[in-house]
Short mmCIF file of C-alpha atoms and ligand atoms in Angstrom, two decimals:
data_model
loop_
_atom_site.label_atom_id
_atom_site.label_comp_id
_atom_site.label_asym_id
_atom_site.label_seq_id
_atom_site.Cartn_x
_atom_site.Cartn_y
_atom_site.Cartn_z
CA MET A 1 2.93 20.51 -28.71
CA THR A 2 4.50 20.09 -25.27
CA LEU A 3 2.66 17.72 -22.87
CA PRO A 4 1.34 19.47 -19.79
CA THR A 5 3.42 18.73 -16.75
CA LEU A 6 1.96 16.25 -14.27
CA ASP A 7 1.34 18.87 -11.59
CA ALA A 8 -0.47 21.05 -14.16
CA ARG A 9 -2.59 18.05 -15.26
CA ILE A 10 -3.40 17.20 -11.62
CA LEU A 11 -4.40 20.82 -10.95
CA GLN A 12 -6.91 20.57 -13.83
CA ALA A 13 -8.07 17.13 -12.64
CA LYS A 14 -11.31 16.68 -10.61
CA SER A 15 -10.45 13.23 -9.44
CA VAL A 16 -7.04 11.68 -8.71
CA VAL A 17 -6.20 8.07 -7.55
CA VAL A 18 -2.79 7.08 -6.25
CA LEU A 19 -2.07 3.29 -6.14
CA THR A 20 0.96 2.28 -4.08
CA GLY A 21 2.87 -0.89 -3.41
CA ALA A 22 5.84 -1.84 -1.28
CA GLY A 23 8.28 0.26 -3.33
CA VAL A 24 6.84 3.43 -1.81
CA SER A 25 8.20 2.27 1.56
CA ALA A 26 11.55 1.09 0.30
CA GLU A 27 13.27 4.39 1.14
CA SER A 28 12.05 4.03 4.65
CA ASN A 29 14.19 0.85 4.70
CA VAL A 30 11.10 -1.39 4.88
CA PRO A 31 11.99 -4.47 2.72
CA THR A 32 9.86 -4.98 -0.37
CA PHE A 33 8.28 -8.30 -1.28
CA ARG A 34 10.08 -9.22 -4.39
CA GLY A 35 13.18 -7.09 -4.37
CA ALA A 36 16.77 -8.37 -3.69
CA ASP A 37 16.25 -7.94 0.12
CA GLY A 38 12.63 -8.92 -0.40
CA LEU A 39 10.53 -10.21 2.49
CA TRP A 40 9.61 -13.26 0.38
CA ARG A 41 13.31 -14.07 -0.18
CA ARG A 42 13.73 -15.29 3.35
CA HIS A 43 10.30 -16.77 3.46
CA ARG A 44 8.02 -18.10 0.80
CA ALA A 45 4.63 -16.30 0.65
CA GLU A 46 2.88 -19.68 0.54
CA ASP A 47 4.65 -20.52 3.81
CA LEU A 48 3.45 -17.51 5.72
CA ALA A 49 0.90 -15.20 4.12
CA THR A 50 -1.94 -17.77 3.72
CA PRO A 51 -4.80 -18.99 5.95
CA GLU A 52 -3.45 -22.56 5.53
CA ALA A 53 -0.06 -21.55 6.88
CA PHE A 54 -1.79 -19.81 9.86
CA GLY A 55 -3.89 -22.88 10.50
CA ARG A 56 -0.79 -25.08 10.34
CA ASP A 57 1.49 -23.00 12.53
CA PRO A 58 0.03 -19.74 13.91
CA ARG A 59 3.16 -19.25 16.03
CA LEU A 60 5.49 -19.26 12.99
CA VAL A 61 3.19 -16.83 11.05
CA TRP A 62 3.01 -14.49 14.03
CA GLU A 63 6.77 -14.61 14.54
CA TRP A 64 7.02 -13.23 10.96
CA TYR A 65 4.44 -10.58 11.52
CA ASP A 66 5.90 -9.55 15.00
CA TRP A 67 9.33 -9.30 13.32
CA ARG A 68 7.88 -7.00 10.57
CA ARG A 69 6.00 -4.90 13.15
CA GLN A 70 9.14 -4.50 15.25
CA LEU A 71 11.13 -3.49 12.10
CA ILE A 72 8.52 -1.02 10.83
CA ALA A 73 8.12 0.54 14.36
CA THR A 74 11.68 1.77 13.99
CA ARG A 75 11.03 3.26 10.43
CA ARG A 76 9.61 6.63 9.35
CA PRO A 77 7.60 7.76 6.38
CA ASN A 78 9.77 9.01 3.53
CA ALA A 79 9.41 11.84 1.04
CA ALA A 80 7.19 9.71 -1.16
CA HIS A 81 4.66 9.07 1.57
CA GLU A 82 4.78 12.77 2.51
CA ALA A 83 4.30 13.94 -1.14
CA ILE A 84 1.24 11.73 -1.44
CA ALA A 85 -0.23 12.97 1.84
CA ALA A 86 0.34 16.65 0.70
CA LEU A 87 -1.18 15.93 -2.79
CA GLU A 88 -4.45 14.79 -1.07
CA THR A 89 -5.01 18.29 0.22
CA TYR A 90 -4.98 19.89 -3.27
CA VAL A 91 -7.40 17.52 -5.11
CA PRO A 92 -11.19 17.78 -4.74
CA GLU A 93 -11.74 13.96 -5.26
CA PHE A 94 -8.66 12.06 -4.09
CA LEU A 95 -8.23 8.47 -3.12
CA LEU A 96 -4.97 6.70 -2.04
CA VAL A 97 -5.29 2.95 -2.72
CA THR A 98 -2.49 1.09 -1.02
CA GLN A 99 -1.52 -2.57 -1.07
CA ASN A 100 0.85 -1.84 1.80
CA VAL A 101 0.07 -2.99 5.34
CA ASP A 102 2.90 -1.05 7.06
CA GLY A 103 0.85 1.92 8.11
CA LEU A 104 3.41 4.45 6.94
CA HIS A 105 0.86 6.39 4.72
CA ARG A 106 -1.34 7.01 7.69
CA ARG A 107 1.70 8.12 9.72
CA ALA A 108 2.59 10.55 6.96
CA GLY A 109 -0.86 12.11 7.20
CA SER A 110 -2.81 10.37 4.43
CA ARG A 111 -6.51 10.08 5.35
CA ARG A 112 -8.54 9.47 2.16
CA MET A 113 -7.21 5.92 1.76
CA ALA A 114 -8.36 2.42 0.97
CA GLU A 115 -6.11 -0.23 2.52
CA LEU A 116 -6.70 -3.14 0.08
CA HIS A 117 -4.62 -5.65 2.06
CA GLY A 118 -5.40 -4.48 5.59
CA SER A 119 -2.86 -3.47 8.16
CA LEU A 120 -0.18 -4.99 10.35
CA TRP A 121 -1.31 -2.66 13.11
CA ARG A 122 -4.84 -4.18 13.44
CA VAL A 123 -5.70 -7.67 14.75
CA ARG A 124 -8.90 -9.72 14.37
CA CYS A 125 -10.40 -12.12 16.93
CA LEU A 126 -11.07 -15.49 15.29
CA ALA A 127 -14.10 -16.07 17.50
CA GLU A 128 -15.74 -12.68 17.63
CA GLU A 129 -14.40 -11.32 14.27
CA THR A 130 -13.87 -8.03 16.00
CA VAL A 131 -10.95 -5.93 14.68
CA THR A 132 -8.97 -3.73 17.04
CA GLU A 133 -5.83 -1.60 16.68
CA ASN A 134 -2.81 -3.21 18.33
CA LEU A 135 0.53 -1.36 18.41
CA ALA A 136 2.31 -3.58 20.92
CA VAL A 137 6.01 -3.98 19.92
CA PRO A 138 6.96 -6.71 20.54
CA LEU A 139 3.71 -8.59 21.06
CA PRO A 140 3.57 -9.91 24.60
CA SER A 141 2.85 -13.55 23.52
CA LEU A 142 2.81 -15.37 20.17
CA PRO A 143 0.25 -16.15 19.02
CA PRO A 144 -1.61 -13.28 20.86
CA HIS A 145 -4.97 -13.99 22.25
CA CYS A 146 -8.22 -11.86 22.53
CA ALA A 147 -9.64 -10.98 25.97
CA CYS A 148 -12.32 -13.59 25.15
CA GLY A 149 -9.55 -16.24 25.08
CA ALA A 150 -9.67 -16.97 21.30
CA PRO A 151 -6.54 -16.53 19.13
CA LEU A 152 -5.98 -13.34 17.19
CA ARG A 153 -4.81 -13.10 13.52
CA PRO A 154 -3.27 -10.15 11.74
CA ASP A 155 -5.98 -8.01 10.07
CA VAL A 156 -4.26 -8.44 6.61
CA VAL A 157 -5.51 -10.15 3.45
CA TRP A 158 -3.63 -13.38 2.78
CA PHE A 159 -3.28 -15.13 -0.55
CA GLY A 160 -6.49 -16.82 -1.43
CA GLU A 161 -8.55 -14.50 0.73
CA ALA A 162 -10.97 -11.97 -0.57
CA LEU A 163 -10.18 -8.28 -0.19
CA PRO A 164 -12.34 -6.17 2.14
CA THR A 165 -15.46 -5.41 0.08
CA ASP A 166 -15.69 -1.72 1.11
CA ALA A 167 -12.03 -1.06 0.19
CA ILE A 168 -12.22 -2.81 -3.10
CA ARG A 169 -15.54 -1.21 -4.06
CA GLN A 170 -14.17 2.22 -3.08
CA ALA A 171 -10.93 1.57 -5.18
CA TRP A 172 -12.81 0.26 -8.17
CA ASP A 173 -15.33 3.20 -8.14
CA ALA A 174 -12.43 5.73 -7.93
CA ALA A 175 -10.51 4.04 -10.66
CA GLU A 176 -13.46 4.17 -12.98
CA SER A 177 -13.96 7.90 -12.58
CA CYS A 178 -10.49 9.39 -12.00
CA ASP A 179 -8.86 11.71 -14.52
CA VAL A 180 -5.28 10.86 -13.36
CA MET A 181 -3.93 7.63 -11.81
CA LEU A 182 -0.50 7.70 -10.28
CA VAL A 183 0.95 4.21 -9.75
CA VAL A 184 3.96 4.18 -7.36
CA GLY A 185 6.23 1.29 -6.38
CA THR A 186 4.32 -1.80 -7.26
CA SER A 187 5.41 -4.81 -9.31
CA ALA A 188 1.82 -5.02 -10.52
CA LEU A 189 1.79 -8.75 -10.09
CA VAL A 190 -0.79 -9.20 -7.26
CA GLN A 191 -4.40 -9.42 -8.24
CA PRO A 192 -6.91 -7.92 -8.03
CA ALA A 193 -4.97 -4.61 -7.16
CA ALA A 194 -2.82 -4.93 -10.24
CA SER A 195 -5.91 -4.63 -12.42
CA LEU A 196 -6.87 -1.13 -11.09
CA PRO A 197 -4.57 0.78 -13.59
CA MET A 198 -6.12 -1.09 -16.46
CA VAL A 199 -9.62 -0.09 -15.08
CA GLY A 200 -8.50 3.53 -14.85
CA LYS A 201 -7.01 3.44 -18.35
CA ALA A 202 -10.14 1.87 -19.85
CA HIS A 203 -12.21 4.72 -18.34
CA GLY A 204 -10.01 7.45 -19.79
CA ALA A 205 -7.63 8.13 -16.83
CA TYR A 206 -4.09 9.42 -17.61
CA VAL A 207 -1.83 6.80 -16.08
CA VAL A 208 1.55 7.65 -14.67
CA GLU A 209 3.88 5.02 -13.25
CA VAL A 210 6.84 5.57 -10.94
CA ASN A 211 9.15 2.56 -10.47
CA LEU A 212 12.76 1.57 -10.48
CA GLU A 213 12.11 -0.72 -13.39
CA ALA A 214 9.44 -1.69 -16.01
CA THR A 215 6.37 -3.70 -14.94
CA PRO A 216 3.49 -5.33 -16.67
CA LEU A 217 1.81 -1.96 -16.32
CA THR A 218 4.44 0.02 -18.20
CA ARG A 219 3.06 -0.83 -21.62
CA ILE A 220 -0.30 0.87 -20.90
CA ALA A 221 1.01 3.77 -18.79
CA ASP A 222 0.91 7.21 -20.46
CA GLU A 223 4.16 8.13 -18.64
CA THR A 224 6.69 5.97 -16.75
CA HIS A 225 9.37 7.71 -14.58
CA TYR A 226 12.23 5.37 -13.61
CA GLY A 227 13.83 5.97 -10.32
CA LYS A 228 13.21 6.25 -6.57
CA ALA A 229 9.71 7.40 -5.53
CA GLY A 230 11.18 9.60 -2.76
CA GLU A 231 13.13 11.51 -5.31
CA ILE A 232 10.75 11.51 -8.25
CA LEU A 233 7.42 12.38 -6.64
CA PRO A 234 8.57 15.71 -5.10
CA ARG A 235 10.05 16.65 -8.52
CA LEU A 236 6.98 15.49 -10.51
CA LEU A 237 4.40 17.09 -8.12
CA GLY A 238 6.22 20.33 -7.47
CA THR A 239 4.35 22.51 -5.07
CA LEU A 240 1.58 19.84 -4.83
CA ALA A 241 4.13 17.75 -2.84
CA GLN A 242 4.46 20.44 -0.23
CA PRO A 243 1.95 20.66 2.63
CA ARG A 244 -0.50 23.57 2.13
CA THR A 245 0.72 26.54 3.98
CA PRO A 246 -2.23 27.69 6.16
CA THR A 247 -3.43 31.03 4.89
CA PRO A 248 -2.60 33.63 7.58
CA SER A 249 -5.79 34.62 9.37
CA PRO A 250 -6.68 38.35 8.55
C1 BV8 B 1 -7.87 -13.05 -4.12
C2 BV8 B 1 -0.86 -8.72 2.75
C3 BV8 B 1 -9.75 -14.37 -4.50
C4 BV8 B 1 -0.20 -9.75 3.60
C5 BV8 B 1 -0.62 -9.38 0.40
C6 BV8 B 1 -5.61 -13.53 -10.88
C7 BV8 B 1 -4.47 -13.85 -11.69
C8 BV8 B 1 -3.36 -14.41 -11.06
C9 BV8 B 1 -3.34 -14.68 -9.66
C10 BV8 B 1 -4.52 -14.35 -8.95
C11 BV8 B 1 -5.59 -13.78 -9.57
N1 BV8 B 1 -6.56 -13.55 -8.62
C12 BV8 B 1 -6.07 -13.99 -7.39
C13 BV8 B 1 -4.83 -14.47 -7.59
C14 BV8 B 1 -4.03 -15.06 -6.52
C15 BV8 B 1 -3.26 -13.91 -5.75
C16 BV8 B 1 -2.22 -13.35 -6.63
O1 BV8 B 1 -2.43 -12.30 -7.18
N2 BV8 B 1 -1.11 -13.96 -6.72
C17 BV8 B 1 0.05 -13.37 -7.53
C18 BV8 B 1 1.31 -13.55 -6.68
C19 BV8 B 1 0.17 -14.14 -8.82
N3 BV8 B 1 -4.11 -12.96 -5.21
C20 BV8 B 1 -4.83 -13.24 -4.10
O2 BV8 B 1 -4.74 -14.29 -3.51
C21 BV8 B 1 -5.67 -12.14 -3.54
N4 BV8 B 1 -6.99 -12.69 -3.20
O3 BV8 B 1 -7.79 -12.65 -5.19
O4 BV8 B 1 -8.81 -13.86 -3.63
C22 BV8 B 1 -10.99 -14.69 -3.77
C23 BV8 B 1 -12.13 -13.97 -4.15
C24 BV8 B 1 -13.32 -14.12 -3.51
C25 BV8 B 1 -13.32 -15.10 -2.37
C26 BV8 B 1 -12.11 -15.72 -1.93
C27 BV8 B 1 -11.00 -15.50 -2.67
C28 BV8 B 1 -5.11 -11.52 -2.25
C29 BV8 B 1 -3.82 -10.80 -2.59
C30 BV8 B 1 -3.35 -10.02 -1.27
C31 BV8 B 1 -2.20 -10.87 -0.72
N5 BV8 B 1 -1.65 -10.12 0.47
N6 BV8 B 1 -0.17 -8.62 1.42
C32 BV8 B 1 1.15 -9.32 4.05
O5 BV8 B 1 1.65 -8.27 3.62
O6 BV8 B 1 1.73 -10.02 4.83
S1 BV8 B 1 0.21 -9.16 -1.08
C33 BV8 B 1 1.71 -8.43 -0.90
O7 BV8 B 1 2.14 -8.18 -2.30
C34 BV8 B 1 1.74 -7.01 -0.28
O8 BV8 B 1 0.47 -6.45 0.03
C35 BV8 B 1 2.35 -6.19 -1.39
O9 BV8 B 1 2.02 -4.89 -1.44
C36 BV8 B 1 1.68 -6.88 -2.57
C37 BV8 B 1 2.11 -6.51 -3.97
O10 BV8 B 1 3.60 -6.43 -4.03
P1 BV8 B 1 4.14 -4.95 -4.24
O11 BV8 B 1 3.54 -4.09 -3.34
O12 BV8 B 1 4.04 -4.64 -5.71
O13 BV8 B 1 5.64 -5.23 -3.82
P2 BV8 B 1 6.82 -5.88 -4.73
O14 BV8 B 1 7.88 -6.14 -3.73
O15 BV8 B 1 6.23 -7.01 -5.48
O16 BV8 B 1 7.17 -4.78 -5.73
C38 BV8 B 1 7.81 -3.55 -5.24
C39 BV8 B 1 7.99 -2.68 -6.49
O17 BV8 B 1 8.55 -1.45 -6.08
C40 BV8 B 1 8.95 -3.23 -7.51
O18 BV8 B 1 8.29 -3.11 -8.83
C41 BV8 B 1 10.16 -2.38 -7.39
O19 BV8 B 1 10.82 -2.19 -8.67
C42 BV8 B 1 9.58 -1.11 -6.95
N7 BV8 B 1 10.50 -0.29 -6.07
C43 BV8 B 1 11.43 -0.75 -5.18
N8 BV8 B 1 11.93 0.37 -4.53
C44 BV8 B 1 11.37 1.42 -5.15
C45 BV8 B 1 10.47 1.02 -6.05
N9 BV8 B 1 9.76 1.92 -6.81
C46 BV8 B 1 10.02 3.27 -6.56
N10 BV8 B 1 10.85 3.69 -5.65
C47 BV8 B 1 11.59 2.83 -4.91
N11 BV8 B 1 12.47 3.33 -4.05
#
C-alpha cells in the first residue's frame, strides 16, 4: 500500500499546523541560531537574549538587535516562506506557528500566524508597556526611547520570559486539533515551542519534518525529509505551494 503523498494528505485535512524555526529563513541568508554561521556563535544567548542582559547593558543588547534588523532589512522571503504562505490559502483551518522574529513570513504573505517569540520589528515601552511597530533601519539612537521618555525594548521573548499567552494558547489549541503538522527548520531544542509536535502527535496528527539533519523530533515524526526547505517544500506541496490563481470573473 503506497502512502498518500503529503499534498494529497493535506487536501484531505481539515486542519493543518506549520511550525517553523530559523532554518526556514536560512536560504534568505538570515543566520540561524545554532548553525555554523549561527547568531549565537558570535554571541552567547545568555549574554544578549535575556532580561538580565538587557538590564545590565541595554545598549549592547540593542546593538545586536539593530545589527540583526539592518541585516534582515536587506533580505527577502525565500521559496519556503512563499510555499507556506500559499498553503494557507488552500486549508480551511490553518495556523503558522513561528519561533522566528525576522518578519519574513509576514512579508511572504502569511496571515494566519502565531509569533511565539515576538518580532524584531515591534518595540515595547518599558513604562507604558505599549507595543508599536518600528521599522527604522538603523535605529536613530541606541537604546531607543519612547515618546514618553522611557526606554524601549525589542518586543521579543527572551530566555526565562513567558511566551505571549494568546500566541501560545492559539498554538496549543491548533496542535491539539490538527490533522497534519509540518515542522520546518527548527532544532527542536527551545521550549515550550519544541513540545508542540509532541502535542500534535499525541492528538493524532500526522507529523512531517523538513530539516537538513535529524533533531530530537525525528524519532516521533511520521516522515522526515532531509534537505533545504526552499527546495523540499515546493516539491512536497506541489500545487499547494503555488499561489491560488484567481478564478477569472465570468
Ligand atoms: C520559558 C527570541 C518559562 C529572541 C528566542 C524546558 C526544558 C529545557 C529548557 C527550558 C524548558 N522551559 C524553559 C526552558 C528554558 C528555555 C529553553 O528552552 N532553553 C533551551 C535553549 C534549552 N526556554 C525559555 O526560556 C522560554 N521561556 O519557557 O519561560 C516561564 C514561564 C512562565 C513565566 C516565566 C517564565 C523562552 C524561549 C524563547 C527564547 N527566545 N528568540 C531573539 O530571537 O533574539 S529563542 C531562539 O531560538 C529563536 O526564536 C529561534 O527560533 C529559537 C529556536 O531555534 P531554531 O529556530 O530551532 O533555530 P536553530 O538555529 O536552533 O535551528 C535551525 C534549524 O534549521 C537546525 O535544525 C538546522 O538544521 C535547520 N536548517 C538550517 N538551514 C536549513 C534548515 N532546515 C531546512 N532548510 C534549511 N535551509
